[in-house]
GROMACS .gro file of C-alpha atoms in nm:
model
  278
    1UNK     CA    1  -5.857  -0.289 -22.066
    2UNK     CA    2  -5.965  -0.026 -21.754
    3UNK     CA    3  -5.774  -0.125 -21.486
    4UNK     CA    4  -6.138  -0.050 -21.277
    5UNK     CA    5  -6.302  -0.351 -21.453
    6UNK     CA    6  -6.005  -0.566 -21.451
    7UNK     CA    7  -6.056  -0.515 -21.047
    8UNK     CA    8  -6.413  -0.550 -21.076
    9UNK     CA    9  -6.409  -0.894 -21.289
   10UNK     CA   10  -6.163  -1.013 -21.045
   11UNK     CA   11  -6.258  -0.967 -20.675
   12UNK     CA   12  -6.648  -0.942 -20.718
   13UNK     CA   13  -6.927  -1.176 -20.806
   14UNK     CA   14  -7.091  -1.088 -21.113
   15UNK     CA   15  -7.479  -1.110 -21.163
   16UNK     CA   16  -7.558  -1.298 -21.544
   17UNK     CA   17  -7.635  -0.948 -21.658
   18UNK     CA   18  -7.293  -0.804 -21.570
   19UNK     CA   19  -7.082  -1.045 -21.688
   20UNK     CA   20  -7.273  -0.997 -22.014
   21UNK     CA   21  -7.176  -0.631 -21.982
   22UNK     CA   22  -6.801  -0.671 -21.880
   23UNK     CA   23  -6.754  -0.923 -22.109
   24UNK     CA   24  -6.888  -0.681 -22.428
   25UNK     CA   25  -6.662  -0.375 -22.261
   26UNK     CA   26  -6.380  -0.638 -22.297
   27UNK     CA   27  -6.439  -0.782 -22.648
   28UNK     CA   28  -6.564  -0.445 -22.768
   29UNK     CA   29  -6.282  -0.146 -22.589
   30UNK     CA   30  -6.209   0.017 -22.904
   31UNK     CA   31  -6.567   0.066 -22.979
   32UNK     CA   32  -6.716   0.207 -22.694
   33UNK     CA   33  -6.616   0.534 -22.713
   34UNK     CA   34  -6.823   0.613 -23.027
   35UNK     CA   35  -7.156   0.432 -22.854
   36UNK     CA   36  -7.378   0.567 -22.580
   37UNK     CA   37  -7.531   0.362 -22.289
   38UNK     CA   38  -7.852   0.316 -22.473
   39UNK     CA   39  -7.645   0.181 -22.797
   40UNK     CA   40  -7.488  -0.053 -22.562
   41UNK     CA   41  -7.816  -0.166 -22.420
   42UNK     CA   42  -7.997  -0.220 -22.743
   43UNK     CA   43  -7.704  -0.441 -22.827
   44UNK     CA   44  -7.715  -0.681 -22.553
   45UNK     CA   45  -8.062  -0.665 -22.496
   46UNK     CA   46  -8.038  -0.516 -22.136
   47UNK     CA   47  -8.193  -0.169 -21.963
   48UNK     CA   48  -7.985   0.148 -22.006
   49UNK     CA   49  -8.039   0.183 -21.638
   50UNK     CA   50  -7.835  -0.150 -21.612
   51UNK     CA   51  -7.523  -0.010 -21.808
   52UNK     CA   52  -7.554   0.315 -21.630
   53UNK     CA   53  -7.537   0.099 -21.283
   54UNK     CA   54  -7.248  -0.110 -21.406
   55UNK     CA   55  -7.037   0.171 -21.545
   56UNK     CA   56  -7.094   0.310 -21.114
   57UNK     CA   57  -6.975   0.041 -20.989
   58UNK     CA   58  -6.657   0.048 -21.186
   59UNK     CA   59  -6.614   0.356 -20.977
   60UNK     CA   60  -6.745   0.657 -21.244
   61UNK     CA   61  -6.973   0.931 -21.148
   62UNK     CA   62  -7.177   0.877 -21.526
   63UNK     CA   63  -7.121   0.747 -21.865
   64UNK     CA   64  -6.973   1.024 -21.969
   65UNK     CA   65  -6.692   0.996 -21.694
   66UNK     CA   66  -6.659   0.610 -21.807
   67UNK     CA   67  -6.604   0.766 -22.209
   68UNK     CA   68  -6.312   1.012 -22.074
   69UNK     CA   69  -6.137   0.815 -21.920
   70UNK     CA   70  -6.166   0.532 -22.168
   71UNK     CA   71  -6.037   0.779 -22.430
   72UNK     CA   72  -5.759   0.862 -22.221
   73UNK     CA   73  -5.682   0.494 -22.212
   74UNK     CA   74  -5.732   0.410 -22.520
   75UNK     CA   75  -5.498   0.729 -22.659
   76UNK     CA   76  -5.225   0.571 -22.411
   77UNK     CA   77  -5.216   0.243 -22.604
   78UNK     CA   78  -4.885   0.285 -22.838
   79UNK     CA   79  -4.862  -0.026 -23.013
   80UNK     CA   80  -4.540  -0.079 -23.225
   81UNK     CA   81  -4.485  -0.238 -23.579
   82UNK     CA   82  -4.343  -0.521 -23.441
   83UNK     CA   83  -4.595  -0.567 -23.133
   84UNK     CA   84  -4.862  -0.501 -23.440
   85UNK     CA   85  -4.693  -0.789 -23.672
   86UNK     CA   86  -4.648  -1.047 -23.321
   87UNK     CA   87  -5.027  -0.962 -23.273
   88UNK     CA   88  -5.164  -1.116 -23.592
   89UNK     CA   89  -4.868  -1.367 -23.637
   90UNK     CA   90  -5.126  -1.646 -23.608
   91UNK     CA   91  -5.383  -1.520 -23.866
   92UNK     CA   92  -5.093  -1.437 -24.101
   93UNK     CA   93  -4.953  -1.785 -24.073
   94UNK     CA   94  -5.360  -1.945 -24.100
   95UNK     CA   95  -5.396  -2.164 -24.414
   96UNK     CA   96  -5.727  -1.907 -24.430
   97UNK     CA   97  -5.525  -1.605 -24.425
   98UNK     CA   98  -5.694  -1.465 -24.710
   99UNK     CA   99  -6.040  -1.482 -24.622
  100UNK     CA  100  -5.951  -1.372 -24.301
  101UNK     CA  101  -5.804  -1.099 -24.503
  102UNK     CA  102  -6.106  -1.043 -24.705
  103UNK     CA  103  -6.348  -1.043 -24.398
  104UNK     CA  104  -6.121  -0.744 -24.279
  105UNK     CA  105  -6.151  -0.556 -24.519
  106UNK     CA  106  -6.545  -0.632 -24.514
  107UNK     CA  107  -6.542  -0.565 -24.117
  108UNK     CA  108  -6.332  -0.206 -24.215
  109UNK     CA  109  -6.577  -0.089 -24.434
  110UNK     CA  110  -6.889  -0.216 -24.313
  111UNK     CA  111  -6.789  -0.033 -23.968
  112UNK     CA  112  -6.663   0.334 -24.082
  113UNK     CA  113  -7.015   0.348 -24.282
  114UNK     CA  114  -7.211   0.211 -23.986
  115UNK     CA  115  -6.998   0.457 -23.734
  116UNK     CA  116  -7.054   0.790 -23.967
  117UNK     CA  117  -7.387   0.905 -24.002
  118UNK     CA  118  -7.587   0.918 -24.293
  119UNK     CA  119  -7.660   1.320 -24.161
  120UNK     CA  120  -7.274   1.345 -24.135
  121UNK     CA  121  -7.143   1.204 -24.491
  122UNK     CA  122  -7.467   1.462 -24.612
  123UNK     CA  123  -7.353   1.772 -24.455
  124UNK     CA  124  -6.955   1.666 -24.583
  125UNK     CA  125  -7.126   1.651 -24.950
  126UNK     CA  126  -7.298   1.986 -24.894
  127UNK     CA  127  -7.001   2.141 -24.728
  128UNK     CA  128  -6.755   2.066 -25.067
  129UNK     CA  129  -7.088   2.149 -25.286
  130UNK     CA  130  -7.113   2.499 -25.152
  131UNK     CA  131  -6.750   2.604 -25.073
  132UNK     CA  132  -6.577   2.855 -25.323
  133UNK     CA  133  -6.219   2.660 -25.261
  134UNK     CA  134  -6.178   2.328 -25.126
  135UNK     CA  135  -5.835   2.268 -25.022
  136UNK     CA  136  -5.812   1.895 -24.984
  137UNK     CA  137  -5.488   1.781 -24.777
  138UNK     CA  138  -5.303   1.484 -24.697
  139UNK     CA  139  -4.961   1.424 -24.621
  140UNK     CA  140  -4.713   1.092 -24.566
  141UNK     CA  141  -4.950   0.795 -24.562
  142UNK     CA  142  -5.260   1.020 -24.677
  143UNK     CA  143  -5.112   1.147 -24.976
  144UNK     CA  144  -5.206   0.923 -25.223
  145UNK     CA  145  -5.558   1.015 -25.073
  146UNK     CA  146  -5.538   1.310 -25.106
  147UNK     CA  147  -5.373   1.300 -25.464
  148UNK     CA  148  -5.652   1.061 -25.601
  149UNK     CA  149  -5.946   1.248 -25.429
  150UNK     CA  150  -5.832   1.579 -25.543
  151UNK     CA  151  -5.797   1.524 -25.913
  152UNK     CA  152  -6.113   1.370 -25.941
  153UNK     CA  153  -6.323   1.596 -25.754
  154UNK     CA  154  -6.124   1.890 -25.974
  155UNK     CA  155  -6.265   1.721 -26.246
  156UNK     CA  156  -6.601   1.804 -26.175
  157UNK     CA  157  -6.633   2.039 -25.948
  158UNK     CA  158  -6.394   2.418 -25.965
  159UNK     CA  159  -6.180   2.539 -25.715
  160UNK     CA  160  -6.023   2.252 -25.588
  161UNK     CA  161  -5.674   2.281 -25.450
  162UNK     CA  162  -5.507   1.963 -25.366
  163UNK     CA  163  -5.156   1.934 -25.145
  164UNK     CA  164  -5.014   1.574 -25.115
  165UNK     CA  165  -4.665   1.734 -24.970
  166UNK     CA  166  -4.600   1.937 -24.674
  167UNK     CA  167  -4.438   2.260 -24.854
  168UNK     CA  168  -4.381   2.630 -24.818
  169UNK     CA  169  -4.661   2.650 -25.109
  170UNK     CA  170  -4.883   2.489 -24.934
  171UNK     CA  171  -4.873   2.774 -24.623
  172UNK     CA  172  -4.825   3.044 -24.933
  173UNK     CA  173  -5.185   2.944 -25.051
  174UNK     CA  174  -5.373   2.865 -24.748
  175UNK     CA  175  -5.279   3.222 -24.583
  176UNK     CA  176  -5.566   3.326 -24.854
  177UNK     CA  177  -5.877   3.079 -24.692
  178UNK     CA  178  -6.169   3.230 -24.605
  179UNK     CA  179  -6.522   3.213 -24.514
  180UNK     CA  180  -6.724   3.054 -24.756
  181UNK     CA  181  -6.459   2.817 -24.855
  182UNK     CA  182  -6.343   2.463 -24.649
  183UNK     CA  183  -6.061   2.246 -24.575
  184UNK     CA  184  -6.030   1.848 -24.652
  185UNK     CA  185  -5.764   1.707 -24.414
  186UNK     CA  186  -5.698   1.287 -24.453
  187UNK     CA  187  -5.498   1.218 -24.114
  188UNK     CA  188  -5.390   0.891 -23.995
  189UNK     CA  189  -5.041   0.822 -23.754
  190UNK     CA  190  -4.784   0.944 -23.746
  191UNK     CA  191  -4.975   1.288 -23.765
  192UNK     CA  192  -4.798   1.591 -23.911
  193UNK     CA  193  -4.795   1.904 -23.681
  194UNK     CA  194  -4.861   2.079 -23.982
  195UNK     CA  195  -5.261   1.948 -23.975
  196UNK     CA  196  -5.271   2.177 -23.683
  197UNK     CA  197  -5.144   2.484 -23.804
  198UNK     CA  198  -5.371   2.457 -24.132
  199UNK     CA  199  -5.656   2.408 -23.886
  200UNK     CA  200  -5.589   2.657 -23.685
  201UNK     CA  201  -5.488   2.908 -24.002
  202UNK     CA  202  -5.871   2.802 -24.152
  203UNK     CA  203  -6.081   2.879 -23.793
  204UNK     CA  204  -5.970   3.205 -23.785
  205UNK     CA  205  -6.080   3.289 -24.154
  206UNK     CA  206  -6.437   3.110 -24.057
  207UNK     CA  207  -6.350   2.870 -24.275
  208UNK     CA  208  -6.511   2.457 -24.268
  209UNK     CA  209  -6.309   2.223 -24.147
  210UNK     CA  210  -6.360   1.882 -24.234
  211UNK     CA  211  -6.124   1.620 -24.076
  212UNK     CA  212  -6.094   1.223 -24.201
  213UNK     CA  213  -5.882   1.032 -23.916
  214UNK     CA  214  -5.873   0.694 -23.760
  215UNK     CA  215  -5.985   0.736 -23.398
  216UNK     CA  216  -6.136   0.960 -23.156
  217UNK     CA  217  -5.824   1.008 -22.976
  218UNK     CA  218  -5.610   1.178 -23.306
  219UNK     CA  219  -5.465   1.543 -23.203
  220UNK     CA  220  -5.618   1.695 -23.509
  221UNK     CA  221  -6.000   1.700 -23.463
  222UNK     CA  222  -6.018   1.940 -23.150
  223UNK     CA  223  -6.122   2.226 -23.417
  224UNK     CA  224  -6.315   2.030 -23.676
  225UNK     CA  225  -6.659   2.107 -23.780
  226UNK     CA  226  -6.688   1.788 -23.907
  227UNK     CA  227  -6.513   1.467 -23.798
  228UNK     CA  228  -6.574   1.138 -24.011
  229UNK     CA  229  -6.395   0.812 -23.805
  230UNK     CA  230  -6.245   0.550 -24.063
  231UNK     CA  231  -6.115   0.232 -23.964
  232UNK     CA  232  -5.797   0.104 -24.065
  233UNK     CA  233  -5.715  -0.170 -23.850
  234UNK     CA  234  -5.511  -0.443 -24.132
  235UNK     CA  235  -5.358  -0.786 -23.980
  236UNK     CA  236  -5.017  -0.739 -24.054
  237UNK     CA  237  -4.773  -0.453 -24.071
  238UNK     CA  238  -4.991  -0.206 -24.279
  239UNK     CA  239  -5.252  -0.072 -24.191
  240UNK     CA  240  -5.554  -0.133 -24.439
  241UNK     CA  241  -5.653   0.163 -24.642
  242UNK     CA  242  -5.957   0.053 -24.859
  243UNK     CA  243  -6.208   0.203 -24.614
  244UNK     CA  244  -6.088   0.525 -24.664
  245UNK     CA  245  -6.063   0.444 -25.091
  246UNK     CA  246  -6.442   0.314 -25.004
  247UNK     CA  247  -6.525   0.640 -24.807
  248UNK     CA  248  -6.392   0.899 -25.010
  249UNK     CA  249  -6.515   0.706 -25.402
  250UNK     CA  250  -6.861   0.752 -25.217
  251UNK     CA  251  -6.835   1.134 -25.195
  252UNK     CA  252  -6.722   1.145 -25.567
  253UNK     CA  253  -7.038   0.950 -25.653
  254UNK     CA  254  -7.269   1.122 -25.381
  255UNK     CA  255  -7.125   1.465 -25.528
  256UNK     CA  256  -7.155   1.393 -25.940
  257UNK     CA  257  -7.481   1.307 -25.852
  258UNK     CA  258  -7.596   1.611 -25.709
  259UNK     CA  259  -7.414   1.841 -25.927
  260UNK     CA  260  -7.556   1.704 -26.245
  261UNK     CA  261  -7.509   1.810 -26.588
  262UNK     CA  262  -7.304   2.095 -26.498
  263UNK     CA  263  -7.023   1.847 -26.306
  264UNK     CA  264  -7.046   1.619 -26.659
  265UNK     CA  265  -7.016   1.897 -26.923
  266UNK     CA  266  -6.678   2.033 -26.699
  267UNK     CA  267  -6.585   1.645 -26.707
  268UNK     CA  268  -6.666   1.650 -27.109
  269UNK     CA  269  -6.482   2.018 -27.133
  270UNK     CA  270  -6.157   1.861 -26.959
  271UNK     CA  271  -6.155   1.528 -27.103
  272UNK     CA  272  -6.145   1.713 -27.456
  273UNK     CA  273  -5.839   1.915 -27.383
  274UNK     CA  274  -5.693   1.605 -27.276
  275UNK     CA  275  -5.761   1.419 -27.587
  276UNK     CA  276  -5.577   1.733 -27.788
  277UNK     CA  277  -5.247   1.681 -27.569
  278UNK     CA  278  -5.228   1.354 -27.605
   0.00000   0.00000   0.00000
């Protein structure tokens, strides 16, 4: 939590309406950075103009002050696999433990839809629909990602290049992006330095950038032209992946449906060639 509102729960008298506010900036850290003031308000029912006051009196000049410097907090936050595995010891050890598990996974996917815009995941579809090459990356815990996503979307769509290993091919090929085509990066922690270079190797050739990742604090969306947030927040060691599986099965579906008969008769064409080799 901001040490500011620690301070300001603790040596001042809060009206009924801030306490409702420091109490949701509590229960809700994590989440604030992707809301405004006005998202806030709706939420609890209060002005913006109360937020905006509230945030002040923490000390900030704006919202937008509050935001930076919650991001900077938040990206401080290093939370080990053992702190992580202490953390949910309780829920683990719950006779429950699998519908807590369940509602998890629920809570994960229910968020990274409601978080993403509906504008967003369209302009990702259109993106891949129009690029020439779509080099769809992942690397370490993304790999299988990008692996699964990859095939399938080669299946119906052409010029789909998919790297699930960080490799001197992979920097032979992407030397050749350009404009007109795009780059699909899956990125969760611990976050190779190689994301980077790719980015930066694709904004010089004009190329789209489209970035998958975990929080707003992750090193490798500076240069994105698109940024989708996914959580993965799981209740033991692991984090939970199946809103990412969710995310990504709903571009293959969003995409097959817009390309129509000609993703299907490639899909058909394929599938035959396979049948021969079997």
């Amino acid at each position: 939590m901001l040490e500011s509102l620690k301070n300001r729960i603790k040596t001042s008298k809060l009206t009924k309406t801030e306490k409702l506010i420091a109490d949701y900036f509590q229960e809700k850290e994590s989440k604030l950075y992707f809301m405004t003031s006005r998202d806030i308000a709706a939420e609890l029912k209060v002005s913006d103009t109360s937020i905006i006051r509230f945030v002040k009196s923490l000390g900030f000049e704006n919202f937008t002050e509050f935001k930076d410097s919650l991001k900077e907090n938040i990206s401080n936050k290093i939370i080990t696999p053992n702190e992580k595995l202490n953390r949910n010891k309780l829920l683990l050890e719950s006779e429950k433990m699998m519908d807590i598990f369940l509602d998890n996974i629920e809570s994960n996917i229910s968020e990274t839809f409601s978080k993403n815009s509906i504008e967003s995941l369209n302009t990702v579809s259109e993106v891949l629909l129009q690029s020439q090459k779509k080099y769809v990356i992942g690397f370490k815990s993304t790999s299988g990602f990008a692996a699964f996503f990859g095939l399938r979307l080669g299946f119906v769509m052409e010029g789909v290049k998919t790297y699930s290993r960080n490799s001197s091919e992979l920097l032979k090929d992407i030397v050749d992006i350009k404009e007109g085509d795009c780059l699909f990066i899956v990125a969760y922690p611990k976050y190779s330095k190689t994301y980077n270079l790719l980015i930066k190797i694709a904004k010089k050739a004009k190329a789209k950038i489209i970035v998958l990742t975990d929080k707003a604090t992750s090193p490798v969306i500076k240069d994105s032209d698109i940024t989708l947030f996914i959580n993965i927040s799981g209740i033991s060691y692991f984090n939970s992946m199946v809103a990412t599986q969710a995310l990504l099965e709903y571009f293959l579906t969003d995409l097959s449906r817009k390309i129509g008969n000609k993703g299907n008769e490639r899909l058909a064409l394929i599938n035959s060639y396979l049948d021969e080799n079997l």
